Short mmCIF file of C-alpha atoms and ligand atoms in Angstrom, two decimals:
data_model
loop_
_atom_site.label_atom_id
_atom_site.label_comp_id
_atom_site.label_asym_id
_atom_site.label_seq_id
_atom_site.Cartn_x
_atom_site.Cartn_y
_atom_site.Cartn_z
CA UNK A 1 0.00 0.00 0.00
CA UNK A 2 1.31 3.45 -0.84
CA UNK A 3 1.63 5.83 1.99
CA UNK A 4 -0.90 8.67 2.16
CA UNK A 5 0.69 12.08 1.92
CA UNK A 6 -1.60 14.75 3.26
CA UNK A 7 -1.02 18.41 2.42
CA UNK A 8 -1.45 21.14 5.04
CA UNK A 9 -4.94 22.51 5.68
CA UNK A 10 -5.61 25.47 3.44
CA UNK A 11 -3.09 24.31 0.81
CA UNK A 12 -3.87 26.22 -2.38
CA UNK A 13 -4.35 24.12 -5.50
CA UNK A 14 -4.95 25.22 -9.04
CA UNK A 15 -3.72 25.76 -12.56
CA UNK A 16 -1.89 28.48 -14.44
CA UNK A 17 -1.82 30.08 -17.88
CA UNK A 18 -0.45 33.28 -19.43
CA UNK A 19 -2.12 35.90 -21.61
CA UNK A 20 -0.15 35.60 -24.84
CA UNK A 21 -0.20 31.81 -24.69
CA UNK A 22 -3.99 31.45 -24.59
CA UNK A 23 -5.95 34.63 -25.29
CA UNK A 24 -5.67 35.20 -29.03
CA UNK A 25 -7.75 38.24 -30.15
CA UNK A 26 -4.45 39.91 -30.85
CA UNK A 27 -5.85 43.04 -32.45
CA UNK A 28 -9.22 43.22 -30.75
CA UNK A 29 -10.72 45.91 -28.54
CA UNK A 30 -7.79 48.25 -28.87
CA UNK A 31 -4.96 45.83 -27.99
CA UNK A 32 -1.59 47.03 -29.27
CA UNK A 33 1.23 44.80 -30.49
CA UNK A 34 3.56 43.16 -27.98
CA UNK A 35 7.13 42.00 -28.49
CA UNK A 36 5.78 38.46 -28.87
CA UNK A 37 3.51 39.46 -31.77
CA UNK A 38 6.47 40.96 -33.57
CA UNK A 39 8.87 38.16 -32.67
CA UNK A 40 6.44 35.42 -33.70
CA UNK A 41 5.93 37.07 -37.07
CA UNK A 42 9.64 37.23 -37.71
CA UNK A 43 10.58 34.25 -39.90
CA UNK A 44 12.63 31.61 -38.16
CA UNK A 45 11.91 32.74 -34.60
CA UNK A 46 9.03 30.43 -33.65
CA UNK A 47 8.66 26.78 -34.61
CA UNK A 48 6.59 26.42 -37.83
CA UNK A 49 5.87 30.15 -37.84
CA UNK A 50 3.18 29.78 -35.15
CA UNK A 51 1.85 32.96 -33.52
CA UNK A 52 -0.47 33.82 -30.64
CA UNK A 53 -2.97 35.55 -32.95
CA UNK A 54 -5.70 33.05 -32.12
CA UNK A 55 -4.07 30.72 -29.58
CA UNK A 56 -6.84 29.06 -27.49
CA UNK A 57 -9.23 31.92 -28.26
CA UNK A 58 -9.65 32.26 -24.52
CA UNK A 59 -10.51 35.95 -24.97
CA UNK A 60 -13.84 34.82 -26.41
CA UNK A 61 -14.18 31.49 -24.63
CA UNK A 62 -13.30 32.46 -21.07
CA UNK A 63 -16.78 31.61 -19.81
CA UNK A 64 -16.53 28.05 -21.07
CA UNK A 65 -12.99 27.83 -19.68
CA UNK A 66 -14.00 29.02 -16.24
CA UNK A 67 -16.91 26.57 -16.20
CA UNK A 68 -14.43 23.81 -16.97
CA UNK A 69 -12.13 24.92 -14.14
CA UNK A 70 -15.01 24.66 -11.76
CA UNK A 71 -16.00 21.21 -13.08
CA UNK A 72 -12.44 20.09 -12.64
CA UNK A 73 -12.44 21.30 -9.05
CA UNK A 74 -9.63 23.81 -9.49
CA UNK A 75 -9.85 26.23 -6.55
CA UNK A 76 -7.28 28.75 -7.89
CA UNK A 77 -6.56 30.09 -11.35
CA UNK A 78 -3.35 31.97 -12.08
CA UNK A 79 -3.51 34.06 -15.26
CA UNK A 80 -1.61 37.04 -16.58
CA UNK A 81 -2.60 40.46 -17.81
CA UNK A 82 -1.73 41.47 -21.35
CA UNK A 83 0.00 44.84 -20.91
CA UNK A 84 -0.75 45.94 -24.52
CA UNK A 85 -4.48 45.38 -23.92
CA UNK A 86 -4.43 47.74 -20.97
CA UNK A 87 -1.98 50.29 -22.38
CA UNK A 88 -1.52 49.67 -26.11
CA UNK A 89 1.53 51.92 -26.24
CA UNK A 90 3.00 50.78 -22.95
CA UNK A 91 2.59 54.11 -21.21
CA UNK A 92 -0.11 56.67 -21.79
CA UNK A 93 -3.82 56.33 -21.21
CA UNK A 94 -5.59 53.17 -20.16
CA UNK A 95 -7.69 51.35 -22.73
CA UNK A 96 -10.87 50.63 -20.75
CA UNK A 97 -11.91 47.79 -23.06
CA UNK A 98 -8.73 45.94 -22.12
CA UNK A 99 -9.52 46.23 -18.43
CA UNK A 100 -13.13 45.23 -19.09
CA UNK A 101 -11.99 41.80 -20.24
CA UNK A 102 -10.15 41.03 -16.98
CA UNK A 103 -13.03 42.51 -15.02
CA UNK A 104 -15.41 40.06 -16.67
CA UNK A 105 -12.96 37.21 -16.18
CA UNK A 106 -12.55 37.90 -12.46
CA UNK A 107 -16.30 38.11 -11.96
CA UNK A 108 -16.78 34.86 -13.82
CA UNK A 109 -14.13 33.14 -11.71
CA UNK A 110 -15.55 34.35 -8.43
CA UNK A 111 -19.06 33.34 -9.44
CA UNK A 112 -17.69 29.86 -10.21
CA UNK A 113 -15.89 29.66 -6.86
CA UNK A 114 -12.41 29.91 -8.39
CA UNK A 115 -9.94 32.28 -6.79
CA UNK A 116 -8.19 34.61 -9.26
CA UNK A 117 -4.44 35.03 -8.94
CA UNK A 118 -3.21 37.91 -11.08
CA UNK A 119 0.24 38.01 -12.69
CA UNK A 120 0.93 41.48 -14.04
CA UNK A 121 3.66 40.60 -16.53
CA UNK A 122 4.24 37.32 -18.33
CA UNK A 123 6.61 38.48 -21.08
CA UNK A 124 4.37 40.44 -23.48
CA UNK A 125 5.93 43.90 -23.36
CA UNK A 126 4.23 46.46 -25.61
CA UNK A 127 6.32 46.78 -28.77
CA UNK A 128 6.27 50.58 -28.48
CA UNK A 129 8.30 50.30 -25.29
CA UNK A 130 10.71 47.85 -26.89
CA UNK A 131 11.24 50.30 -29.74
CA UNK A 132 12.41 52.81 -27.13
CA UNK A 133 14.81 50.30 -25.55
CA UNK A 134 12.53 47.84 -23.77
CA UNK A 135 13.74 46.57 -20.41
CA UNK A 136 17.15 48.14 -20.97
CA UNK A 137 15.43 51.48 -20.37
CA UNK A 138 14.91 52.57 -16.77
CA UNK A 139 11.62 54.26 -17.69
CA UNK A 140 10.10 50.87 -18.51
CA UNK A 141 10.15 50.02 -14.79
CA UNK A 142 8.11 53.13 -14.00
CA UNK A 143 5.66 52.39 -16.80
CA UNK A 144 5.22 48.92 -15.32
CA UNK A 145 4.40 50.34 -11.89
CA UNK A 146 1.77 52.57 -13.54
CA UNK A 147 0.31 49.54 -15.29
CA UNK A 148 0.20 47.68 -11.96
CA UNK A 149 -1.67 50.55 -10.31
CA UNK A 150 -4.17 50.81 -13.15
CA UNK A 151 -4.98 47.10 -13.07
CA UNK A 152 -5.15 47.01 -9.29
CA UNK A 153 -7.48 50.00 -9.23
CA UNK A 154 -9.92 47.97 -11.31
CA UNK A 155 -9.53 44.45 -9.88
CA UNK A 156 -8.07 45.02 -6.41
CA UNK A 157 -11.45 44.86 -4.72
CA UNK A 158 -11.82 41.23 -5.84
CA UNK A 159 -8.34 39.78 -6.39
CA UNK A 160 -6.31 38.99 -3.29
CA UNK A 161 -2.97 37.77 -4.67
CA UNK A 162 -0.86 39.92 -6.98
CA UNK A 163 2.26 38.69 -8.69
CA UNK A 164 4.40 41.35 -10.31
CA UNK A 165 6.56 39.43 -12.79
CA UNK A 166 6.75 35.92 -14.13
CA UNK A 167 10.31 34.60 -14.48
CA UNK A 168 12.32 37.79 -14.99
CA UNK A 169 15.38 35.62 -15.74
CA UNK A 170 13.69 34.53 -18.98
CA UNK A 171 12.67 38.10 -19.88
CA UNK A 172 16.23 39.31 -19.38
CA UNK A 173 18.47 36.45 -20.49
CA UNK A 174 16.37 34.65 -23.11
CA UNK A 175 15.05 37.99 -24.37
CA UNK A 176 18.25 40.03 -24.46
CA UNK A 177 21.21 37.60 -24.24
CA UNK A 178 20.47 34.31 -26.02
CA UNK A 179 17.70 35.85 -28.15
CA UNK A 180 15.60 32.68 -27.97
CA UNK A 181 12.65 34.73 -26.74
CA UNK A 182 11.25 38.12 -27.71
CA UNK A 183 12.62 40.66 -28.35
CA UNK A 184 15.36 38.34 -29.64
CA UNK A 185 18.35 40.51 -28.84
CA UNK A 186 21.79 39.01 -28.31
CA UNK A 187 23.55 41.59 -26.15
CA UNK A 188 24.78 40.14 -22.86
CA UNK A 189 25.33 43.55 -21.30
CA UNK A 190 21.77 44.57 -22.13
CA UNK A 191 20.51 41.42 -20.38
CA UNK A 192 22.05 42.45 -17.03
CA UNK A 193 20.64 45.97 -17.39
CA UNK A 194 17.24 44.48 -18.28
CA UNK A 195 17.42 42.21 -15.23
CA UNK A 196 18.01 45.22 -13.01
CA UNK A 197 15.12 47.17 -14.50
CA UNK A 198 12.85 44.16 -14.15
CA UNK A 199 13.82 43.96 -10.48
CA UNK A 200 13.21 47.67 -10.11
CA UNK A 201 9.85 47.32 -11.87
CA UNK A 202 8.93 44.63 -9.36
CA UNK A 203 9.91 46.78 -6.38
CA UNK A 204 8.12 49.87 -7.64
CA UNK A 205 4.97 47.86 -8.31
CA UNK A 206 5.10 46.25 -4.85
CA UNK A 207 5.38 49.70 -3.26
CA UNK A 208 2.51 51.08 -5.33
CA UNK A 209 0.20 48.15 -4.73
CA UNK A 210 1.01 47.96 -1.03
CA UNK A 211 0.04 51.62 -0.71
CA UNK A 212 -3.12 50.89 -2.64
CA UNK A 213 -4.00 48.20 -0.10
CA UNK A 214 -3.12 44.99 -1.97
CA UNK A 215 -3.34 42.07 0.42
CA UNK A 216 -0.83 39.53 -0.86
CA UNK A 217 2.13 40.53 -3.03
CA UNK A 218 4.51 38.18 -4.75
CA UNK A 219 6.90 37.57 -7.60
CA UNK A 220 7.34 34.31 -9.50
CA UNK A 221 10.88 33.15 -10.30
CA UNK A 222 12.00 30.22 -12.41
CA UNK A 223 14.41 28.61 -10.00
CA UNK A 224 16.61 25.67 -10.75
CA UNK A 225 18.75 23.75 -8.29
CA UNK A 226 22.25 23.67 -9.73
CA UNK A 227 23.99 20.34 -9.43
CA UNK A 228 27.74 20.16 -9.96
CA UNK A 229 31.19 21.03 -8.82
CA UNK A 230 32.36 24.10 -6.89
CA UNK A 231 32.98 27.21 -8.95
CA UNK A 232 30.84 26.22 -11.96
CA UNK A 233 27.85 25.47 -9.75
CA UNK A 234 28.28 28.68 -7.79
CA UNK A 235 28.50 30.79 -10.94
CA UNK A 236 25.40 29.31 -12.56
CA UNK A 237 23.43 29.32 -9.30
CA UNK A 238 24.35 32.99 -9.09
CA UNK A 239 23.26 33.81 -12.62
CA UNK A 240 20.08 31.76 -12.52
CA UNK A 241 18.83 32.01 -8.95
CA UNK A 242 20.66 34.39 -6.62
CA UNK A 243 20.73 37.27 -9.15
CA UNK A 244 17.00 37.59 -8.41
CA UNK A 245 16.57 36.02 -4.97
CA UNK A 246 19.21 38.11 -3.22
CA UNK A 247 18.12 41.59 -4.33
CA UNK A 248 14.46 40.77 -3.60
CA UNK A 249 14.85 38.93 -0.31
CA UNK A 250 18.19 40.19 1.04
CA UNK A 251 18.41 43.69 -0.39
CA UNK A 252 21.60 43.36 -2.43
CA UNK A 253 23.18 41.66 -5.41
CA UNK A 254 25.37 38.66 -4.53
CA UNK A 255 28.98 39.82 -4.04
CA UNK A 256 30.36 37.12 -6.34
CA UNK A 257 28.22 38.35 -9.24
CA UNK A 258 29.18 42.01 -9.11
CA UNK A 259 32.38 41.52 -11.15
CA UNK A 260 30.40 39.59 -13.77
CA UNK A 261 27.75 42.28 -14.05
CA UNK A 262 30.44 44.94 -14.12
CA UNK A 263 32.32 43.16 -16.88
CA UNK A 264 29.32 43.05 -19.22
CA UNK A 265 27.26 46.07 -18.26
CA UNK A 266 29.17 48.26 -15.83
CA UNK A 267 27.30 49.11 -12.64
CA UNK A 268 26.05 52.61 -13.39
CA UNK A 269 22.53 51.37 -14.08
CA UNK A 270 22.24 50.39 -10.40
CA UNK A 271 21.36 53.70 -8.78
CA UNK A 272 21.51 54.61 -5.15
CA UNK A 273 18.21 53.72 -3.54
CA UNK A 274 17.35 50.97 -6.04
CA UNK A 275 18.25 48.07 -3.71
CA UNK A 276 15.82 49.32 -1.06
CA UNK A 277 13.02 49.61 -3.63
CA UNK A 278 13.71 46.12 -5.00
CA UNK A 279 13.65 44.64 -1.51
CA UNK A 280 10.22 46.06 -0.66
CA UNK A 281 8.70 43.30 1.51
CA UNK A 282 6.62 40.66 -0.24
CA UNK A 283 4.24 38.10 1.22
CA UNK A 284 4.84 35.10 -1.00
CA UNK A 285 7.51 33.77 -3.32
CA UNK A 286 6.23 32.00 -6.42
CA UNK A 287 8.44 29.12 -7.53
CA UNK A 288 8.29 27.71 -11.05
CA UNK A 289 10.09 24.38 -11.12
CA UNK A 290 10.75 22.30 -14.20
CA UNK A 291 14.20 20.72 -13.82
CA UNK A 292 17.63 21.10 -12.24
CA UNK A 293 20.68 22.47 -14.06
CA UNK A 294 23.73 20.22 -14.18
CA UNK A 295 27.15 21.79 -14.59
CA UNK A 296 30.80 20.90 -14.46
CA UNK A 297 34.03 22.77 -15.05
CA UNK A 298 35.56 22.27 -18.49
CA UNK A 299 38.46 24.55 -19.24
CA UNK A 300 38.13 26.27 -22.60
CA UNK A 301 34.39 25.71 -22.94
CA UNK A 302 32.74 28.72 -24.65
CA UNK A 303 29.95 30.44 -22.71
CA UNK A 304 26.31 29.42 -22.92
CA UNK A 305 24.58 32.43 -24.52
CA UNK A 306 21.84 32.48 -21.89
CA UNK A 307 24.42 32.70 -19.10
CA UNK A 308 26.90 35.47 -19.90
CA UNK A 309 30.03 34.77 -17.89
CA UNK A 310 29.67 30.99 -18.12
CA UNK A 311 32.83 30.28 -20.08
CA UNK A 312 34.48 27.11 -18.82
CA UNK A 313 31.14 25.67 -17.68
CA UNK A 314 29.77 22.52 -19.26
CA UNK A 315 25.98 21.98 -19.12
CA UNK A 316 25.78 18.25 -19.94
CA UNK A 317 22.74 16.58 -18.37
CA UNK A 318 22.77 13.04 -16.97
CA UNK A 319 20.92 10.25 -18.67
CA UNK A 320 17.37 10.53 -17.27
CA UNK A 321 13.84 10.09 -18.59
CA UNK A 322 12.74 13.16 -20.55
CA UNK A 323 9.63 15.12 -21.44
CA UNK A 324 8.56 16.01 -24.99
CA UNK A 325 10.61 19.21 -24.58
CA UNK A 326 13.62 16.98 -23.96
CA UNK A 327 13.75 18.27 -20.40
CA UNK A 328 15.20 15.83 -17.88
CA UNK A 329 12.69 14.55 -15.34
CA UNK A 330 14.10 14.98 -11.84
CA UNK A 331 11.42 15.42 -9.15
CA UNK A 332 13.96 15.29 -6.35
CA UNK A 333 15.27 18.65 -7.52
CA UNK A 334 12.02 20.18 -6.29
CA UNK A 335 12.62 18.94 -2.75
CA UNK A 336 16.18 20.26 -2.85
CA UNK A 337 15.05 23.62 -4.17
CA UNK A 338 12.29 24.18 -1.61
CA UNK A 339 14.46 23.06 1.30
CA UNK A 340 17.25 25.33 0.12
CA UNK A 341 14.91 28.32 -0.16
CA UNK A 342 13.67 27.64 3.36
CA UNK A 343 17.28 27.46 4.61
CA UNK A 344 18.80 30.40 2.70
CA UNK A 345 15.80 32.74 2.60
CA UNK A 346 13.89 31.88 5.77
CA UNK A 347 10.51 33.32 6.59
CA UNK A 348 9.03 33.81 3.14
CA UNK A 349 6.01 31.59 2.37
CA UNK A 350 6.48 29.65 -0.87
CA UNK A 351 4.06 28.56 -3.54
CA UNK A 352 4.73 26.43 -6.60
CA UNK A 353 3.18 28.68 -9.24
CA UNK A 354 4.14 26.40 -12.14
CA UNK A 355 5.13 22.77 -12.48
CA UNK A 356 4.23 20.38 -15.23
CA UNK A 357 5.47 18.86 -18.45
CA UNK A 358 4.85 18.48 -22.15
CA UNK A 359 4.03 14.91 -23.07
CA UNK A 360 2.75 13.41 -26.27
CA UNK A 361 0.94 10.78 -24.22
CA UNK A 362 -1.04 12.14 -21.28
CA UNK A 363 -0.54 8.82 -19.48
CA UNK A 364 2.91 10.12 -18.51
CA UNK A 365 1.53 13.26 -16.89
CA UNK A 366 -0.14 11.86 -13.73
CA UNK A 367 3.11 10.03 -12.98
CA UNK A 368 5.11 13.22 -13.45
CA UNK A 369 2.70 15.19 -11.27
CA UNK A 370 2.54 12.51 -8.60
CA UNK A 371 6.32 12.33 -8.33
CA UNK A 372 6.65 16.11 -8.14
CA UNK A 373 3.88 16.40 -5.58
CA UNK A 374 5.58 13.73 -3.53
CA UNK A 375 8.79 15.75 -3.78
CA UNK A 376 6.96 18.89 -2.68
CA UNK A 377 5.45 16.97 0.21
CA UNK A 378 8.90 15.79 1.26
CA UNK A 379 10.04 19.41 1.40
CA UNK A 380 7.07 20.33 3.60
CA UNK A 381 8.03 17.45 5.89
CA UNK A 382 11.47 19.08 6.17
CA UNK A 383 9.92 22.36 7.19
CA UNK A 384 9.64 24.24 3.89
CA UNK A 385 6.71 26.68 4.16
CA UNK A 386 4.97 25.58 0.98
CA UNK A 387 1.45 26.97 0.71
CA UNK A 388 0.25 25.81 -2.69
CA UNK A 389 0.74 24.07 -6.02
CA UNK A 390 -0.43 25.23 -9.44
CA UNK A 391 -0.05 22.99 -12.43
CA UNK A 392 1.29 24.31 -15.73
CA UNK A 393 -0.94 24.37 -17.59
CA UNK A 394 -4.73 24.46 -17.52
CA UNK A 395 -4.86 24.30 -21.35
CA UNK A 396 -2.54 23.18 -24.11
CA UNK A 397 -1.23 26.47 -25.46
CA UNK A 398 1.35 28.49 -27.39
CA UNK A 399 4.64 27.33 -25.91
CA UNK A 400 6.70 30.37 -26.93
CA UNK A 401 9.48 29.59 -29.43
CA UNK A 402 8.20 26.00 -29.62
CA UNK A 403 4.78 27.05 -30.93
CA UNK A 404 1.78 24.77 -30.39
CA UNK A 405 3.61 21.48 -30.70
CA UNK A 406 4.40 20.76 -27.04
CA UNK A 407 1.27 20.06 -25.07
CA UNK A 408 1.48 21.07 -21.41
CA UNK A 409 -2.25 21.16 -20.66
CA UNK A 410 -4.31 19.01 -18.33
CA UNK A 411 -7.03 19.97 -20.81
CA UNK A 412 -6.53 19.10 -24.47
CA UNK A 413 -7.20 21.82 -27.04
CA UNK A 414 -8.08 20.92 -30.61
CA UNK A 415 -6.81 24.05 -32.32
CA UNK A 416 -8.90 23.47 -35.46
CA UNK A 417 -12.20 23.48 -33.56
CA UNK A 418 -11.14 25.03 -30.22
CA UNK A 419 -12.77 22.09 -28.52
CA UNK A 420 -11.53 21.47 -24.98
CA UNK A 421 -11.30 17.94 -23.60
CA UNK A 422 -10.08 17.26 -20.07
CA UNK A 423 -7.26 14.73 -20.08
CA UNK A 424 -6.96 11.85 -17.61
CA UNK A 425 -4.40 13.93 -15.74
CA UNK A 426 -7.05 16.60 -15.04
CA UNK A 427 -9.30 13.99 -13.46
CA UNK A 428 -6.39 12.56 -11.51
CA UNK A 429 -5.51 16.01 -10.18
CA UNK A 430 -9.14 16.70 -9.28
CA UNK A 431 -9.04 13.67 -7.06
CA UNK A 432 -5.81 14.76 -5.35
CA UNK A 433 -7.26 18.23 -4.76
CA UNK A 434 -10.48 16.82 -3.36
CA UNK A 435 -8.59 14.70 -0.86
CA UNK A 436 -5.85 17.28 -0.29
CA UNK A 437 -3.58 14.30 -0.33
CA UNK A 438 -1.65 11.90 -2.51
CA UNK A 439 -2.87 8.42 -1.79
C1 FCB B 1 7.71 28.65 -18.05
C2 FCB B 1 6.79 29.77 -18.49
C3 FCB B 1 5.45 29.30 -18.99
C4 FCB B 1 5.56 28.04 -19.79
C5 FCB B 1 6.37 26.99 -19.06
C6 FCB B 1 6.50 25.69 -19.78
O1 FCB B 1 9.02 29.06 -18.14
O2 FCB B 1 6.55 30.66 -17.41
O3 FCB B 1 4.87 30.36 -19.71
O4 FCB B 1 6.06 28.31 -21.04
O5 FCB B 1 7.64 27.49 -18.80
#
């Protein structure tokens, strides 16, 4: 008999999505273009030339989608706001029709008994701001704080949990260093400057929303336990994890990274007073976990473009089972990560805001989820203050540079008909949620 693993009372369960990946309606009701619209239309950037123009058509089908969430017993729904719907030019006046959509969505969720969890930025920067310099421009951080205030003014009476940014590492280093994501720039120095302005944007938004009375403020980071030998592991852990964790939760950049930042970007973009803004207290840390990062030292190895300063580091992964994205499956990394966060950054409640996998055969997904939930449970048993788990994703959707091919959903989407069909994994998860336990 397998052992029953009960989750703490009040554990928050649910599913996540992001605006550009599901909404479609790319030019409707005054929405402006985002960097992902432009990037996806650039030949060679996204697999098979896929775009988010239609995606899951959630903009028109949100009622059906919310009804399905409720049928599937999902108590929480994490979604993101499309900045170019709210402010088509990035700054400037609010487009009320953009806000109306999220207003309707939140009402629909609440009526269905599903708690809305708002993420203010999941990678779709208005193209107008990118044309001015994007995240390399300090002003972008202030525009983001204005966006946050405008959205909160409309939804803050009904939405309790506010997440500023999703995975700023990806915005900065995939967007500006490796160029695998929009805006597709390959300037390592710009990536460090972008990272700083993303952090500043987060801090400014936290300050603004706290003043406006927001109840629970958070940021979601994509964190990856780094496995490997001494200096290589420390460098990559710094670039991937501590570059964001330390400024937010400790009030300063890690000492060992300052020379790296200085080498690529100088340090002038870090102004006096910024660290205090960035470290504005938050109530929850969102953790997106997919897989560990394995490294070893190999003299002469050229740098990985997504990790400027990683020369001499080899990223070879061990031989493990893999997902359809070719990502290694390593649930134990989730235990290590949560226990480490609890040890190194004590006191901050944690929530898994994304975990999941692309599989061609959904039969693999319940096993993946079960093993990761067991790993999360093991971390709780070791004292990690884990308060919830959201699966990525509610629907199959536009998986960024990979287009629609990888299927991450617990609900299948037939893109030709937009028909939704819950997969076995959705029913399996419903059962876990109902029992608040793995049995
Ligand atoms: C995360 C993103 C999310 C999705 C998953 C698979 O990095 O936040 O939008 O693409 O990966």
